[in-house]
C-alpha positions as a printed Julia matrix, in Angstrom:
282×3 Matrix{Float64}:
 -15.31  -24.05   -3.66
 -17.76  -26.01   -1.08
 -17.44  -23.3     2.01
 -17.0   -19.98    0.93
 -15.73  -17.22    3.78
 -16.76  -13.66    2.67
 -15.12  -11.11    4.73
 -17.49   -7.44    4.84
 -16.98   -4.46    5.98
 -20.37   -3.36    4.78
 -19.39   -1.59    1.71
 -20.68   -1.59   -1.94
 -17.64   -3.38   -2.84
 -17.76   -6.13   -0.16
 -21.5    -6.32   -1.36
 -20.43   -7.43   -4.8
 -17.99  -10.11   -3.23
 -21.16  -11.31   -1.1
 -23.34  -11.61   -4.49
 -20.7   -13.63   -6.34
 -20.07  -15.97   -3.53
 -24.67  -16.06   -3.53
 -24.22  -17.82   -7.74
 -21.7   -20.0    -6.28
 -23.16  -21.12   -3.39
 -26.1   -21.24   -5.35
 -24.66  -23.84   -7.96
 -22.09  -25.88   -5.96
 -24.51  -26.38   -2.49
 -22.01  -24.58   -1.01
 -21.74  -22.79    2.63
 -21.02  -19.83    2.99
 -19.69  -18.06    6.22
 -19.72  -14.02    5.88
 -17.55  -12.64    8.87
 -16.73   -9.74    9.81
 -13.82   -7.63   11.76
 -14.08   -4.88   14.29
 -10.42   -3.69   13.98
  -8.72   -2.76   17.44
  -5.74   -1.68   18.43
  -3.23   -4.79   20.02
  -2.45   -1.18   22.44
  -5.82   -0.02   23.0
  -7.52   -2.86   23.2
  -7.56   -4.62   26.86
  -8.18   -1.23   28.83
 -10.23    0.44   26.17
 -12.73   -1.45   24.16
 -13.05   -4.61   25.96
 -13.7    -3.18   29.53
 -14.59    0.54   28.89
 -19.18    0.84   28.53
 -20.75    3.44   26.72
 -22.76    3.27   30.03
 -22.05    2.27   33.66
 -24.45   -1.48   33.12
 -24.65   -1.41   29.42
 -22.05   -3.94   27.42
 -18.13   -2.9    26.85
 -17.58   -0.79   23.63
 -16.5    -4.09   21.66
 -19.79   -6.36   22.92
 -21.73   -2.49   21.71
 -19.86   -2.99   18.65
 -20.25   -7.09   18.11
 -24.23   -6.56   18.52
 -24.64   -3.96   15.68
 -22.09   -5.4    13.31
 -24.88   -8.49   14.01
 -27.54   -6.83   13.03
 -25.63   -5.45    9.53
 -24.82   -8.9     9.1
 -28.2   -10.13    9.56
 -29.7    -7.3     6.65
 -27.14   -8.69    4.46
 -28.29  -12.2     5.2
 -32.27  -11.57    5.24
 -31.66   -9.04    1.6
 -28.44  -11.08   -0.08
 -28.71  -14.55    0.31
 -31.72  -16.95   -0.64
 -33.13  -19.83    1.36
 -32.09  -22.41    0.42
 -28.35  -20.99    1.21
 -27.04  -21.86    4.13
 -25.37  -19.48    5.64
 -23.41  -18.38    9.13
 -22.8   -14.95   10.67
 -19.32  -14.08   12.45
 -17.63  -11.32   14.28
 -14.01  -10.83   15.08
 -12.04   -8.43   16.4
  -8.42   -7.73   16.04
  -6.08   -6.55   12.59
  -8.41   -7.08    9.83
  -6.15   -9.45    7.66
  -4.62  -11.57    9.96
  -8.46  -12.16   11.46
  -9.98  -12.85    8.39
  -7.23  -15.54    7.46
  -7.94  -17.09   11.14
 -11.44  -17.35   10.57
 -10.9   -19.01    6.91
  -8.62  -21.21    9.48
 -11.44  -21.74   12.3
 -14.35  -22.28    9.63
 -12.01  -24.77    7.37
 -12.95  -22.24    4.36
 -11.38  -23.45    0.59
 -11.74  -20.21   -0.64
 -12.08  -16.94    0.41
 -14.16  -14.21   -2.2
 -12.99  -10.4    -1.11
 -14.3    -7.36   -2.83
 -11.84   -5.04   -4.33
 -11.98   -1.05   -5.01
 -11.2     0.33   -8.26
 -10.85    4.28   -7.29
  -8.28    6.05   -5.26
 -10.06    7.72   -2.52
  -9.02    6.68    1.07
 -12.0     4.18    1.39
 -11.32    2.43   -1.4
  -7.4     2.73   -0.67
  -8.26    0.48    2.97
  -9.82   -2.12    1.13
  -7.66   -2.8    -1.68
  -4.74   -2.58    1.29
  -6.54   -5.35    3.2
  -7.38   -7.49    0.27
  -3.69   -7.81   -1.26
  -3.22   -8.26    2.56
  -5.17  -11.28    2.8
  -3.7   -12.64   -0.84
  -0.08  -12.46    0.45
  -1.17  -15.21    3.39
  -3.69  -17.2     2.28
  -3.15  -20.8     1.83
  -6.74  -21.13    0.12
  -7.57  -19.67   -3.36
  -9.17  -15.61   -3.13
 -11.1   -14.24   -5.16
 -10.81  -10.73   -5.21
 -14.24   -8.79   -6.82
 -14.87   -5.62   -7.86
 -18.61   -6.39   -9.84
 -20.55   -9.19   -9.43
 -19.99  -11.52  -12.93
 -22.59  -13.95  -13.89
 -21.33  -16.99  -14.05
 -22.32  -17.88  -17.32
 -20.42  -15.73  -18.77
 -17.66  -16.72  -17.14
 -15.73  -19.22  -20.31
 -12.69  -17.96  -20.6
  -9.81  -17.45  -18.28
  -6.43  -16.07  -18.47
  -3.14  -17.59  -17.0
  -0.28  -15.12  -17.06
   2.45  -17.69  -16.01
   6.28  -17.64  -16.34
   6.17  -21.24  -16.91
   8.04  -22.34  -14.32
   7.56  -24.97  -11.8
   4.3   -24.48   -9.11
   3.43  -26.32   -6.37
   1.47  -29.4    -7.17
  -1.88  -27.97   -5.51
  -2.12  -24.83   -7.89
  -2.4   -26.84  -10.32
  -5.13  -28.94   -8.43
  -6.67  -25.85   -8.07
  -6.08  -24.36  -11.35
  -8.15  -27.21  -13.1
 -10.77  -27.52  -10.23
 -11.69  -23.92  -11.05
 -11.61  -24.29  -15.1
 -14.15  -27.6   -14.21
 -16.18  -25.62  -11.94
 -16.69  -22.63  -14.73
 -16.48  -25.32  -18.34
 -13.91  -22.78  -19.21
 -11.35  -22.61  -21.43
  -7.27  -22.11  -19.97
  -5.24  -19.5   -21.98
  -1.67  -19.59  -21.04
  -0.5   -16.0   -21.13
   3.46  -15.58  -20.75
   5.28  -12.3   -21.58
   8.62  -11.39  -22.88
  10.03   -8.66  -21.59
  13.59   -7.23  -22.12
  15.34   -8.62  -18.21
  13.77  -11.83  -19.49
  13.91  -12.49  -22.94
  13.54  -15.51  -24.71
  12.72  -16.68  -28.19
   9.69  -17.54  -29.9
  10.87  -20.76  -30.16
  12.35  -20.92  -26.72
   8.36  -19.96  -25.73
   6.51  -22.08  -27.9
   9.1   -25.07  -26.03
   8.53  -24.18  -22.75
   5.06  -24.31  -23.75
   4.16  -27.72  -24.6
   6.92  -28.95  -21.71
   4.09  -27.03  -19.25
   0.89  -28.16  -20.71
   1.88  -31.35  -21.46
   3.96  -32.02  -18.08
   0.52  -30.06  -16.0
  -1.75  -32.19  -18.55
  -3.42  -29.63  -19.11
  -6.85  -29.41  -20.84
  -8.84  -27.08  -22.89
  -5.71  -24.68  -23.06
  -4.12  -22.17  -25.46
  -1.06  -20.39  -25.62
   0.05  -16.88  -25.86
   3.41  -15.2   -26.08
   3.67  -11.51  -26.38
   6.09   -8.7   -26.08
   6.15   -6.3   -23.49
   8.18   -4.11  -21.11
   6.54   -5.61  -18.04
   4.79   -8.48  -17.41
   1.93   -6.49  -15.25
   1.58   -4.12  -18.48
   1.21   -6.96  -20.79
  -1.04   -8.86  -18.5
  -3.44   -5.87  -18.3
  -3.01   -4.69  -22.53
  -3.39   -8.49  -23.01
  -6.95   -8.55  -20.86
  -8.29   -5.54  -22.01
  -7.41   -6.43  -26.1
  -8.98  -10.21  -26.14
 -11.52   -9.67  -23.14
 -10.96  -12.72  -20.85
 -13.77  -13.68  -18.39
 -11.68  -13.8   -15.08
  -8.21  -13.91  -14.73
  -6.37  -17.15  -12.23
  -3.28  -15.83  -10.92
  -0.33  -17.98   -8.8
   1.43  -15.31   -6.0
   4.9   -16.5    -5.27
   6.19  -13.66   -3.26
   9.01  -11.58   -2.94
  11.54  -14.62   -3.18
  14.04  -13.1    -5.27
  15.12  -13.36   -9.25
  14.15  -17.01   -9.48
  10.44  -15.9    -8.0
  10.09  -12.65  -10.82
   6.18  -13.99  -11.15
   5.61  -12.17   -8.03
   3.23  -10.67   -5.51
   3.84   -6.93   -7.09
   2.66   -8.1    -9.89
  -0.67   -9.19   -8.69
  -1.94   -6.41   -6.74
  -0.71   -4.1   -10.0
  -2.93   -6.35  -12.09
  -5.6    -6.52   -9.02
  -5.36   -2.82   -9.38
  -6.58   -2.06  -13.07
  -8.5    -4.65  -14.23
 -12.58   -5.04  -13.18
 -12.73   -8.85  -14.05
 -13.09  -11.67  -11.25
  -9.01  -12.11  -10.44
  -8.05  -15.5    -8.61
  -5.56  -15.99   -6.77
  -3.74  -18.91   -5.04
  -0.29  -18.86   -3.21
   2.57  -20.75   -5.35
   4.52  -20.77   -2.4
   3.84  -22.64    1.22
   3.78  -19.74    4.22
């Protein structure tokens, strides 16, 4: 986590994400790129935004929006990011989620830290939708943050899994995350009617999974529930894990039943930091 991208729409949720990023940067001597994306529809962009002006001799609408955004970004930079943390500000235009991913690629970010909302209001709906879109398509880990948590309090990471094969990169990223926080890993397998297995079968899978991927400081948990997402939510509510780390597979059929829909449902209902990594190559 040396090059952090923090998208912001200047909402309270995105400010919480910036606070979390600042904590990481202060420990890791990381650089932060703070970006605001100005949404422009491809249909109207060239005519109404790039060419039209507010006044005959003034900047185009796009240019004015960028100038206004830069002022707000400077306020965040000066108000939230203490020296000597290095931070750059960026603006972009276009469809918001793809633009965020493009900036991540251009800045060579190794993690994205985004705000996420907890209520069902219209503003929160759109914020949540953008975060979910970024998680679906990102090739680097994404943190979804509702409320800033002190790094010193993150000692238990819940890692729900179906204990099937993942990309090698996933375990590299997961181990790096565990090392950074000096935390315990808590593997969780949710037994459902659709994917039932005995305790003996589950125990064997845990042993093979932990040994096969050389996981350390790791505890296994096996619970029964009607659905994977509700099992994860109930376990977290009962055991108060400090963070959740989830691999996402996309909707690729029965083989990948532990898919993005589960991740997105968990994100909507839990308020701890949630780290995700796309376990399939896009």
